[in-house]
Coordinates of C-alpha atoms in Angstrom, one line a residue:
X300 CA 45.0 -140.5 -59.9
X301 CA 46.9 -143.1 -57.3
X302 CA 44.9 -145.3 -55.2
X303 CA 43.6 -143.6 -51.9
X304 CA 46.0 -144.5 -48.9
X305 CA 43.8 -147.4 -46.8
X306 CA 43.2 -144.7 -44.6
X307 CA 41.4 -142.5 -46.7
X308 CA 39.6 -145.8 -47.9
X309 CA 37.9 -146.9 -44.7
X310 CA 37.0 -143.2 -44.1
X311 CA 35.6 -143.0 -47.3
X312 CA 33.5 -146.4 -47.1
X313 CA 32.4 -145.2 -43.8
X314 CA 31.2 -142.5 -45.4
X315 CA 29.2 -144.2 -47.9
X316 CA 27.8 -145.8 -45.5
X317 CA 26.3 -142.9 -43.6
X318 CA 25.3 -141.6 -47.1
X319 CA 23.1 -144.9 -48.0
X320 CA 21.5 -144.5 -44.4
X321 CA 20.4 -141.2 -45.2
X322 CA 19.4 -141.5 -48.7
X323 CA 16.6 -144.0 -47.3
X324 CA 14.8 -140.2 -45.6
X325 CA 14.3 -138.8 -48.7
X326 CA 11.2 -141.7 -49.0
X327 CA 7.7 -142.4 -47.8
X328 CA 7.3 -142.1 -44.3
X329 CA 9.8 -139.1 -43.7
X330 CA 9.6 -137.6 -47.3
X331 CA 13.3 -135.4 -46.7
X332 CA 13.3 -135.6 -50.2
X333 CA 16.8 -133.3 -50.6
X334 CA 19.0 -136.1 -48.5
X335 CA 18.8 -138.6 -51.3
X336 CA 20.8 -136.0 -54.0
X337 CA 22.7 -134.7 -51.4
X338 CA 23.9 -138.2 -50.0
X339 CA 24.2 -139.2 -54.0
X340 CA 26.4 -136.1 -54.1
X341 CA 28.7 -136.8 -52.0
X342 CA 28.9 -140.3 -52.8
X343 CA 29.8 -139.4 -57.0
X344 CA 32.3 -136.6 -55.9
X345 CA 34.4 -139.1 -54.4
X346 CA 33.4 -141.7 -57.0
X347 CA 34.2 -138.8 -60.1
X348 CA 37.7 -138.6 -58.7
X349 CA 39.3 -142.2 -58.5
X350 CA 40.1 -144.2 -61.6
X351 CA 40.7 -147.5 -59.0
X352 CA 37.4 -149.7 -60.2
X353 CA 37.5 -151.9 -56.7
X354 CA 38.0 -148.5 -54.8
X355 CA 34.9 -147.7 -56.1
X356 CA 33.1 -150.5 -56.4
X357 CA 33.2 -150.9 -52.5
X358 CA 32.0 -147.6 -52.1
X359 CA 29.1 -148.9 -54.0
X360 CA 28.4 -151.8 -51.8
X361 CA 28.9 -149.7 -48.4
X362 CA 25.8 -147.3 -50.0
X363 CA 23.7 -149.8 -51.0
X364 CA 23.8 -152.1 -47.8
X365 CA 23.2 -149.0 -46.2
X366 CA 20.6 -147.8 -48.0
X367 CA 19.0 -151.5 -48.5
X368 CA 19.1 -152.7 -45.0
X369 CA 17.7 -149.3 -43.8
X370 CA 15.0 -149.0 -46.2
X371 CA 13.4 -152.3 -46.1
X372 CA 14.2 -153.4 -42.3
X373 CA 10.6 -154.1 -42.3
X374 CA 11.2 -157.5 -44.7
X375 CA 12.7 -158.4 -41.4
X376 CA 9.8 -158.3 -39.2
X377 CA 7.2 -159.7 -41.7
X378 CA 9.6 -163.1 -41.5
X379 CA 9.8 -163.4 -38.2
X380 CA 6.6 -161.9 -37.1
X381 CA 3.9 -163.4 -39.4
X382 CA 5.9 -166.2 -41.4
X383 CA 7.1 -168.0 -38.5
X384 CA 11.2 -168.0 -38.8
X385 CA 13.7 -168.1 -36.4
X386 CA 14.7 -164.0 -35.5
X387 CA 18.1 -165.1 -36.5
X388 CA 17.0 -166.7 -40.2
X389 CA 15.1 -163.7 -40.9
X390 CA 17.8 -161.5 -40.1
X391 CA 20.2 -163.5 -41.7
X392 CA 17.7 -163.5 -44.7
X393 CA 17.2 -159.4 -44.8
X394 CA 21.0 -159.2 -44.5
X395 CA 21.8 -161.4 -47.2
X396 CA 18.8 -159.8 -49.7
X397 CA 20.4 -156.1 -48.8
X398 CA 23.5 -157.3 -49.6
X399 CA 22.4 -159.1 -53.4
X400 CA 20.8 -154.8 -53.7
X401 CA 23.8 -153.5 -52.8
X402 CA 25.6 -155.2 -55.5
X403 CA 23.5 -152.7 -58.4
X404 CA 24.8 -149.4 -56.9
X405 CA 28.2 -151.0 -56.5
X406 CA 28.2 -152.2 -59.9
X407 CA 26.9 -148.8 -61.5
X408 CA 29.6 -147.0 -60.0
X409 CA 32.5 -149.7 -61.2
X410 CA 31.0 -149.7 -64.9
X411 CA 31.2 -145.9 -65.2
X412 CA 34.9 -146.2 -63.6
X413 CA 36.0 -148.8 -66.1
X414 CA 34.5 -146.3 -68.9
X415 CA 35.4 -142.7 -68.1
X416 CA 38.5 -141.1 -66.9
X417 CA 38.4 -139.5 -63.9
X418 CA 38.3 -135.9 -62.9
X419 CA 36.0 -134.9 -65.6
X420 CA 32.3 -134.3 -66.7
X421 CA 32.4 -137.5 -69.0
X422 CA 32.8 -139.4 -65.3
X423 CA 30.2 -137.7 -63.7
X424 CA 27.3 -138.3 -66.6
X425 CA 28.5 -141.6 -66.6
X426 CA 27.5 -142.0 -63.3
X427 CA 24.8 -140.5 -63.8
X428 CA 23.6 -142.9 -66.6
X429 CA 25.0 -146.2 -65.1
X430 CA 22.7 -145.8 -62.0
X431 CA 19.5 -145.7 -63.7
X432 CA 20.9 -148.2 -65.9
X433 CA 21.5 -150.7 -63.4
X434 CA 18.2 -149.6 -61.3
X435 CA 16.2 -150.6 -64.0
X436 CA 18.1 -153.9 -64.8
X437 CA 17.2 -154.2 -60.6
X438 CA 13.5 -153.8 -61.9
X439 CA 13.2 -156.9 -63.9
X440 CA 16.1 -159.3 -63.2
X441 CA 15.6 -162.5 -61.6
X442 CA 11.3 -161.1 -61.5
X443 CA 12.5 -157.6 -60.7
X444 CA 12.4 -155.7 -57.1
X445 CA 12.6 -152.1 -57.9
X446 CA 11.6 -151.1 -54.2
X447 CA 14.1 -147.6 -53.4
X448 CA 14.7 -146.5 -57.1
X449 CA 15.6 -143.1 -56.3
X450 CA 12.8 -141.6 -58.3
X451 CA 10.6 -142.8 -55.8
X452 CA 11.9 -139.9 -53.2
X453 CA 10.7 -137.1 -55.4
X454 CA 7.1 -138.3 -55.0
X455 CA 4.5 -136.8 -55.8
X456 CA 5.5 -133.5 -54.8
X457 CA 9.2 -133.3 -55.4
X458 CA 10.8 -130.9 -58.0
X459 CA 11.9 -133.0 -60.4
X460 CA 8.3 -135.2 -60.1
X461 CA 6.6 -133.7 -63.0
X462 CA 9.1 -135.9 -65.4
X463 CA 7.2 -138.9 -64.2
X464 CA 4.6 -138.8 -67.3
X465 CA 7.2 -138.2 -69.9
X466 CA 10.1 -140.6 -69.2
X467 CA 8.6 -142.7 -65.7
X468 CA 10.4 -143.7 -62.3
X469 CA 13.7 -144.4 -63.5
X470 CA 13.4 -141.0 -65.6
X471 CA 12.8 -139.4 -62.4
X472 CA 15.9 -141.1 -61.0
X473 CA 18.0 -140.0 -64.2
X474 CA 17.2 -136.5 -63.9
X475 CA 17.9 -137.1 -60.1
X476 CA 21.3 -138.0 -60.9
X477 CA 21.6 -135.2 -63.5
X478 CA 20.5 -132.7 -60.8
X479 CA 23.9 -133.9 -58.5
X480 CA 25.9 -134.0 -62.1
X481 CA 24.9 -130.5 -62.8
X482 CA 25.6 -129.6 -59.0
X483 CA 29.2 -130.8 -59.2
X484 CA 29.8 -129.4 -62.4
X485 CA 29.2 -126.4 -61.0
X486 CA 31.0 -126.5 -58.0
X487 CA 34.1 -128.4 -58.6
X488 CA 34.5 -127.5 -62.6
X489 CA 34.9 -124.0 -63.1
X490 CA 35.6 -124.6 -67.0
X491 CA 32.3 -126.7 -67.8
X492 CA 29.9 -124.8 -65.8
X493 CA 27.9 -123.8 -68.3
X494 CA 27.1 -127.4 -68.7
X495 CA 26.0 -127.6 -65.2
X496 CA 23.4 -124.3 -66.0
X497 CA 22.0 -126.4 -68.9
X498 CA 21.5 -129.4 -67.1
X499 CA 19.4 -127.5 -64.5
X500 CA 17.7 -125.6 -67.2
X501 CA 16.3 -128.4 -68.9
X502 CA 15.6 -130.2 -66.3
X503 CA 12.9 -127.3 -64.7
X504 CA 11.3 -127.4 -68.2
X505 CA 9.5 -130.4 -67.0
X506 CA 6.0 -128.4 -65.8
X507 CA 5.9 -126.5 -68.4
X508 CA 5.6 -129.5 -71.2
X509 CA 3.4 -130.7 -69.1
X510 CA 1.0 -127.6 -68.7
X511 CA 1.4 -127.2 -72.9
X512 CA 0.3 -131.0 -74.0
X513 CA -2.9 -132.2 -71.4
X514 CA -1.5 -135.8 -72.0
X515 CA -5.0 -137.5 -70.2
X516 CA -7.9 -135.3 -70.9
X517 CA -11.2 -136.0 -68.3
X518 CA -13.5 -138.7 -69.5
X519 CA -16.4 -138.4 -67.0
X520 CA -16.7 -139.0 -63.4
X521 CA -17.8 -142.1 -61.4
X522 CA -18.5 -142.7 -57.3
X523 CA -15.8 -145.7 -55.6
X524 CA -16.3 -147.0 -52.2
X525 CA -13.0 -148.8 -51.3
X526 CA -13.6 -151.2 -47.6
X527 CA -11.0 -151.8 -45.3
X528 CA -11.9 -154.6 -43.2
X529 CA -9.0 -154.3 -40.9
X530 CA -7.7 -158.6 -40.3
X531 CA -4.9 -158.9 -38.5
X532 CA -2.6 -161.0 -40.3
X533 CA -2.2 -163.2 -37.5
X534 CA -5.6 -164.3 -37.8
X535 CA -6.6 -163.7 -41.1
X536 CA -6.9 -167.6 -41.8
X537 CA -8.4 -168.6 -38.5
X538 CA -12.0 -169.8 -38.8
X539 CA -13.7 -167.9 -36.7
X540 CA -11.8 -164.6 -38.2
X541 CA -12.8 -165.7 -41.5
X542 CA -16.4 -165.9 -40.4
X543 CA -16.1 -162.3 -39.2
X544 CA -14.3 -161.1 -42.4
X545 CA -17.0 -162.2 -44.6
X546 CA -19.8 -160.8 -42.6
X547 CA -17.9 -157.3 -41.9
X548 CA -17.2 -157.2 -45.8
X549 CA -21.4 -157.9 -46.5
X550 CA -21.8 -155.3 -43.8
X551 CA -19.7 -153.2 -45.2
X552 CA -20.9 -153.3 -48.7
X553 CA -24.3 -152.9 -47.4
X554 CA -23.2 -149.2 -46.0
X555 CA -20.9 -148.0 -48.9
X556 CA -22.8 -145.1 -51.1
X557 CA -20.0 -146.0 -54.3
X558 CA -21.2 -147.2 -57.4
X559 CA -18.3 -149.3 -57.9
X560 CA -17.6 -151.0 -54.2
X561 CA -13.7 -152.4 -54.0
X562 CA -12.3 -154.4 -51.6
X563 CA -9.1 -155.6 -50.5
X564 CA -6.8 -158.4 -52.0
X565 CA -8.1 -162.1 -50.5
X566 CA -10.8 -159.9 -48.8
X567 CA -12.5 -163.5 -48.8
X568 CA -9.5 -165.4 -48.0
X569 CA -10.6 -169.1 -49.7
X570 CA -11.6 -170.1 -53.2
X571 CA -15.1 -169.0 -54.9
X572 CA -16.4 -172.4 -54.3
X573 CA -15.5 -172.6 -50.7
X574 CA -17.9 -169.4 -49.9
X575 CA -21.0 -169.9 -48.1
X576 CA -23.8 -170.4 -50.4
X577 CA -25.7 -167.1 -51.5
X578 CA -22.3 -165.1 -50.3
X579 CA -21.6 -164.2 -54.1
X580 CA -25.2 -163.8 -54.7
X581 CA -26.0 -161.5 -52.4
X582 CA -22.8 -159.6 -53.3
X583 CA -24.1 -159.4 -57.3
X584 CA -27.9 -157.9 -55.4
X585 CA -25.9 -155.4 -53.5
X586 CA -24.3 -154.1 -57.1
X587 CA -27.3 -154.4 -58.8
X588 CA -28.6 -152.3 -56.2
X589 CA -26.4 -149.4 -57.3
X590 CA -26.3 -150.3 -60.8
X591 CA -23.0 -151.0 -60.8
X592 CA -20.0 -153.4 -59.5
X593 CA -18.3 -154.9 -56.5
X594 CA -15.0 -156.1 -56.8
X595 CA -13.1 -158.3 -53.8
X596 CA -9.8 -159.9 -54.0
X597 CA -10.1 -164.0 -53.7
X598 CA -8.5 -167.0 -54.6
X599 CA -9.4 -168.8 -58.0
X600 CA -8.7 -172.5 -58.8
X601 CA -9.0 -173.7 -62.1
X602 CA -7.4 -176.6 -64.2
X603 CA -5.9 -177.7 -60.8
X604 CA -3.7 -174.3 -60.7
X605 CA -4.9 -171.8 -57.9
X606 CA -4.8 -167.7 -58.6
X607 CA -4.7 -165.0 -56.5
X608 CA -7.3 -163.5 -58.3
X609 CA -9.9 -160.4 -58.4
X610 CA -13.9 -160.7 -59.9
X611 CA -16.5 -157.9 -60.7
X612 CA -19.8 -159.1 -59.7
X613 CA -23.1 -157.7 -60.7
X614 CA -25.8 -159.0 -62.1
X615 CA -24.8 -159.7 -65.4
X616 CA -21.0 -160.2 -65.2
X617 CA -18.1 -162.4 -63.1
X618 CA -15.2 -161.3 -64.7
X619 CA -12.2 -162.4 -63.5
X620 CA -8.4 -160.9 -63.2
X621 CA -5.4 -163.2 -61.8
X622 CA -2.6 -162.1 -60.5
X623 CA 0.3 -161.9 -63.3
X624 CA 3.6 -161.0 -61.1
X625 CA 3.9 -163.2 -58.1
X626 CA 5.0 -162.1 -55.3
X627 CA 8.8 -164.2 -54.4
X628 CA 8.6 -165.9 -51.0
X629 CA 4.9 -165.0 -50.2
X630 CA 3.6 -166.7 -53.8
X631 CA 5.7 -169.2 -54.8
X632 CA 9.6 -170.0 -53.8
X633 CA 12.8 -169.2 -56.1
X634 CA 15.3 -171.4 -56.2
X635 CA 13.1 -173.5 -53.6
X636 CA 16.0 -176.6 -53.9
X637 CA 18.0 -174.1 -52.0
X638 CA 15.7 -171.9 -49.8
X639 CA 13.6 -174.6 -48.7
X640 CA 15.2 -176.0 -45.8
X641 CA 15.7 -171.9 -44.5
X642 CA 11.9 -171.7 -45.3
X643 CA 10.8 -174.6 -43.8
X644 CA 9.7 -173.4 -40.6
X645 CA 7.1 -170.9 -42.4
X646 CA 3.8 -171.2 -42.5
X647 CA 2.0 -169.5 -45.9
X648 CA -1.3 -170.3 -46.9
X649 CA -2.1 -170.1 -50.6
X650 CA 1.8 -169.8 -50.7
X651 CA 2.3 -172.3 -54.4
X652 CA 0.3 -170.0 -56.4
X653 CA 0.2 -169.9 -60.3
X654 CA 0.5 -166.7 -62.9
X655 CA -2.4 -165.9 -64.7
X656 CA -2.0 -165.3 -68.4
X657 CA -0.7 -162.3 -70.5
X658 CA -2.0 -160.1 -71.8
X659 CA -4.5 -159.2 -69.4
X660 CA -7.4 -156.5 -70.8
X661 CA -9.0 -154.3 -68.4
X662 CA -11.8 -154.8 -66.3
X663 CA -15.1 -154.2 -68.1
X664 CA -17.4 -152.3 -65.8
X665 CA -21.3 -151.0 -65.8
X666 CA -21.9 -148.7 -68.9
X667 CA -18.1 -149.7 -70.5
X668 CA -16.1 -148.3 -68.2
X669 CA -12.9 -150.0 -68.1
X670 CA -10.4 -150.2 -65.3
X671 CA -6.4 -151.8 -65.3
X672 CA -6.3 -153.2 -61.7
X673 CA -3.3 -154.4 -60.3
X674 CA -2.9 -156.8 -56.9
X675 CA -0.5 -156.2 -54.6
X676 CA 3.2 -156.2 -55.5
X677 CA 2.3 -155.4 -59.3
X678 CA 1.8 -152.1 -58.6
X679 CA 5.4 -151.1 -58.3
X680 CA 6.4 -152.2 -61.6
X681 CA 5.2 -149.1 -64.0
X682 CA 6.5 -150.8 -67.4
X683 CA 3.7 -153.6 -66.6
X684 CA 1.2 -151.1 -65.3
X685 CA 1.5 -149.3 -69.1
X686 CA 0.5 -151.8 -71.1
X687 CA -3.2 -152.0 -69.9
X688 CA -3.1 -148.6 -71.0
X689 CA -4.6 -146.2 -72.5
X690 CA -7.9 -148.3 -72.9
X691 CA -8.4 -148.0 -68.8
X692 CA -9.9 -145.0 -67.5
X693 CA -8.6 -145.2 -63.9
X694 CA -6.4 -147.6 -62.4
X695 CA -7.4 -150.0 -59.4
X696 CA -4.5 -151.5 -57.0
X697 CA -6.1 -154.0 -54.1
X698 CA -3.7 -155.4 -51.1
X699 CA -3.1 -156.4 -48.4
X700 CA -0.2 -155.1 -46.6
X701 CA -1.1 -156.5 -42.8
X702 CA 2.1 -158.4 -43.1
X703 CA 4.0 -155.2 -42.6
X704 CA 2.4 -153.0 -39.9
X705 CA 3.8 -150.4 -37.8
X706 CA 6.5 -150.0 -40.4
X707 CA 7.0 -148.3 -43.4
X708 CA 6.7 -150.6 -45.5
X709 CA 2.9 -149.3 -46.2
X710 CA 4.2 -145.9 -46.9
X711 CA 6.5 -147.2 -49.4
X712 CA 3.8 -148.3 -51.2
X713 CA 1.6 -145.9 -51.6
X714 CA 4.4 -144.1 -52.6
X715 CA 5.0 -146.5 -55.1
X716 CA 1.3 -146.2 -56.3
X717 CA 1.5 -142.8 -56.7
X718 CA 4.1 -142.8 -58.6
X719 CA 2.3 -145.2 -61.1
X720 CA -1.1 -142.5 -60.8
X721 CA 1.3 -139.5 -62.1
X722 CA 3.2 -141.5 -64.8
X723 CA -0.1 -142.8 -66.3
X724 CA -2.0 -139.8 -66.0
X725 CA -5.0 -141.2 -64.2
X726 CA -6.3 -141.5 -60.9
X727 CA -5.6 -144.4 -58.8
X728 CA -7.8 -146.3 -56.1
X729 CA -6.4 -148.1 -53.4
X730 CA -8.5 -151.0 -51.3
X731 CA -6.2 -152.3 -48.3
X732 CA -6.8 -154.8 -45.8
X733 CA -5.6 -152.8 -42.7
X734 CA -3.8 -149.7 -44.8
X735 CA -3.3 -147.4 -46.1
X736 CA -6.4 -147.6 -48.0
X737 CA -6.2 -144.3 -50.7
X738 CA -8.0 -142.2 -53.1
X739 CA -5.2 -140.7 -55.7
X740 CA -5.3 -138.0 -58.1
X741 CA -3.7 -138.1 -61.5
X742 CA -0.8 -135.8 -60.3
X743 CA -0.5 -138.5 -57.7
X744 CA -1.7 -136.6 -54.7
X745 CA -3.5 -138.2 -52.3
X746 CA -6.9 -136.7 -52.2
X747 CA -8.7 -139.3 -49.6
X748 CA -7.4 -141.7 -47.1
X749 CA -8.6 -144.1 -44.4
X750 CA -6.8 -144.3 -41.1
X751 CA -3.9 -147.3 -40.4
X752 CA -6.0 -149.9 -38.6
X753 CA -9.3 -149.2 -38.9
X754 CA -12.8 -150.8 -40.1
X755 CA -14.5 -148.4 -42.2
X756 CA -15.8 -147.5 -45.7
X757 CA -13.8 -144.4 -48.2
X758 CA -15.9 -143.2 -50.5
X759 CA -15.0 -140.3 -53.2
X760 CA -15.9 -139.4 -56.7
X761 CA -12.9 -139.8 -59.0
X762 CA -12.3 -138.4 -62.6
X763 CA -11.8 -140.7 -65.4
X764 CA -9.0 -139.6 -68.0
X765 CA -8.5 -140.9 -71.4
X766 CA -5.8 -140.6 -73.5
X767 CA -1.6 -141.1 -73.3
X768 CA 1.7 -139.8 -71.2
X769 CA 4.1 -140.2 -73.0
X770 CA 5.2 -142.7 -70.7
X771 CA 2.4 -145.0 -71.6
X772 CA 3.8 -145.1 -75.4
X773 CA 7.6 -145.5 -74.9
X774 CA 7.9 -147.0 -71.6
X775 CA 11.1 -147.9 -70.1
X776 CA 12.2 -147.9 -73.7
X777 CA 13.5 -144.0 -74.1
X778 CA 15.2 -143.4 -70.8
X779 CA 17.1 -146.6 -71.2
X780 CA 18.0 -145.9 -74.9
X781 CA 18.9 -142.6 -73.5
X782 CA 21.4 -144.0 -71.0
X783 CA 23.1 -146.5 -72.9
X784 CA 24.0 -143.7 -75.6
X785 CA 25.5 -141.7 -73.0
X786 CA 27.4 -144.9 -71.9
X787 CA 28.6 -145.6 -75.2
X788 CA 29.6 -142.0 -76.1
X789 CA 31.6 -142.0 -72.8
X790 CA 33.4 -145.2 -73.6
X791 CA 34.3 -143.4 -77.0
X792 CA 35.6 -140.3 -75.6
X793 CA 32.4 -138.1 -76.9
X794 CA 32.6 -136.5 -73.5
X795 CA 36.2 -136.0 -72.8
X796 CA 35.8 -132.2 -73.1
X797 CA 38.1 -131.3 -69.8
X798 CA 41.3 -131.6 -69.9
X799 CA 42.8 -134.3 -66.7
X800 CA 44.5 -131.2 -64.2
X801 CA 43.4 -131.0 -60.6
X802 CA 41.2 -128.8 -60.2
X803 CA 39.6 -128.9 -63.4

């Protein structure tokens, strides 16, 4: 097919770029969830059509900048606001991140280009397969950001949702992208549309494997206060807002009816030796009092390294978790012989943090029960969630999220956590500093919620489920096997079952 006149180019990049805006409605806070296939749509029919590997490599980027710099404006505000940079660093900084995104959609659209002929169902699956390829490579390269994988939109409620506990996120996103395949197929290739009927076939099987195997059977039930002490992030390490926290916290302890009391990440925002004395003691009599556990999010230093850490205390246990995926920029600084004279204006406590080991075991709380809790950022990377699995009967995710309010960043991340409740089959509890502090049910519905913004105490009984989605046994590991065969067969012709006519 020859090269689209320039024309027809910029029109079609401007296109893509009105696509990758509205892609970003299909997630948390607006929840559209049909714009992100129909935008993806639009963007492979054009993509399916043109064997020019820089024609559609740019329409790639246009998406992606699109869709990056939409979706995560808030990274924006959180620099300028709360970290103290310049309004044109951090913008220059946002722009420069969506841009290093972008390049993953652009690539996935140039590799299945360079692989497939155009005009024919071979292109389109190969599409299909080298976006999920690519967004998972986005998940782990360079520490892995795998904010805006398309799966996300379809959460928790969205049709193609219930694949979450068989293949995970990016098998959501693959049968996203299989959806707009079949789509296509059906409308633009009269000879293959039986194809198309398959593909939608198999993927609305979904609920019914589901309903056959009960992958996480219920394992008892137990009481969880989660507090929300509600620091604003401007003052959370000002003295006399620190001596508020930690009495609000007490007080707040005092009040909750949970067994197991949870509270935010660096609810106590200084090391375990730098609390008053009896703070942790009188912490321990409050659990004891129950007969169970609090757990609060502080800072740990040990061997001169300093964790962003999580204890259970009670009175006979101070079992500690520390933070194993550090969060870039807010944690510690990549490539800091390059960044740090942007960065130097900011201003992060607790901001040259260390990784704590792997593996990490669950929690061990009051009569065995144990729990996989994750701090902040870790929740969004399932693959890692997994492997505390199946021995945890719920999952616990404390944060604090203050850095991003009024935007949607906090939605984001609920969504994001749960996502990570429905793949693993368990319920999910959610302690926040200012929001959105959560209660989530193994199918990833949010059952319980505390106001953005607010002091106050959640409390809800939650089910604890044993056994395994198949998620939890293959990972990653299938949907990316399945891809890279489709990839392959593609590259070998497997698929080159329409013949290369217009129109077919």
């Amino acid at each position: 097919m020859p090269s689209p006149p320039p024309k027809q180019q910029l029109l079609l990049i401007v296109l893509a770029t009105v696509c990758g805006t509205a892609a970003t409605l299909s997630f948390a806070p607006m929840n559209w969830q049909a714009t992100a296939p129909i935008a993806l749509g639009i963007l492979f029919y054009w993509a399916a059509r043109s064997d020019y590997v820089w024609h559609n490599f740019s329409l790639g980027l246009a998406f992606g900048f699109s869709f990056f710099s939409a979706g995560l404006w808030w990274i924006d505000s959180a620099l300028a606001g709360h970290i103290g940079l310049p309004g044109s660093a951090a913008a220059l900084l946002t722009i420069l991140f969506a841009l290093f995104l972008a390049v993953f959609p652009a690539l996935a659209l140039a590799l299945a280009t360079v692989l497939t002929p155009s005009g024919g169902i071979s292109r389109l699956l190969s599409l299909a397969a080298s976006w999920t390829f690519l967004e998972w490579i986005r998940s782990w390269l360079l520490s892995g950001f795998p904010w805006l994988s398309l799966g996300y939109s379809q959460i928790p409620d969205g049709w193609l949702a219930p694949w979450a506990p068989i293949v995970g996120i990016f098998g959501v996103t693959f049968a996203l992208t299989l959806m707009v395949v079949a789509v296509l197929t059906l409308l633009t290739l009269r000879k293959r549309r039986g194809i198309g009927l398959i593909l939608l076939l198999l993927l609305a099987s979904a609920p019914f494997i589901n309903n056959v195997w009960k992958w996480t059977p219920p394992a008892g039930t137990l009481t969880i206060s989660l507090l929300q002490g509600n620091v604003k992030q401007s003052l959370k390490w000002e003295a006399e807002e620190v001596r508020r926290a930690l009495a609000d916290y007490i007080e707040l302890a005092e009040a909750a009816e949970g067994r197991i009391i949870i509270m935010p990440e660096t609810a106590l925002p200084m090391r375990i030796e730098d609390l008053p004395d009896g703070y942790i003691e009188r912490l321990q009599r409050i659990a004891t009092e129950r007969y169970g556990a609090v757990i609060t999010g502080l800072f740990l230093e040990e061997e001169e390294k300093i964790y962003n850490a999580a204890v259970v205390l009670n009175e006979r246990s101070d079992e500690r978790y520390r933070k194993i995926h550090l969060t870039p920029y807010g944690e510690y600084l990549p490539f800091a012989d390059v960044l740090q004279p942007l960065l130097g204006a900011a201003d992060i406590p607790y901001a040259n943090l260390s990784a704590g080991a792997t593996p990490a075991p669950p929690l061990r709380l009051p009569d065995g029960i144990l729990a996989a809790i994750f701090i902040c950022y870790e929740a969004i990377f399932g693959n890692e969630v997994r492997q505390r699995l199946p021995a945890a009967l719920f999952l616990i995710n404390i944060t604090n999220d203050a850095w991003f309010d009024q935007t949607a960043m906090p939605q984001q991340h609920l969504q994001m956590a749960q996502a990570r409740a429905l793949e693993s089959g368990r319920w999910l509890v959610r302690a926040t500093n200012t929001g959105i502090t959560a209660v989530i049910n193994a199918k990833g519905q949010v059952v319980a919620t505390l106001p953005e913004q607010v002091r106050g105490v959640l409390t809800e009984q939650i089910i604890l489920q044993s056994g395994s989605t198949p998620y939890v046994i293959w990972g990653d590991a299938a949907i990316v096997l399945l891809v890279l065969l489709i990839l392959f067969a593609g590259a070998l012709g497997q698929f080159h079952l329409v013949p290369k006519r217009r129109g077919e």
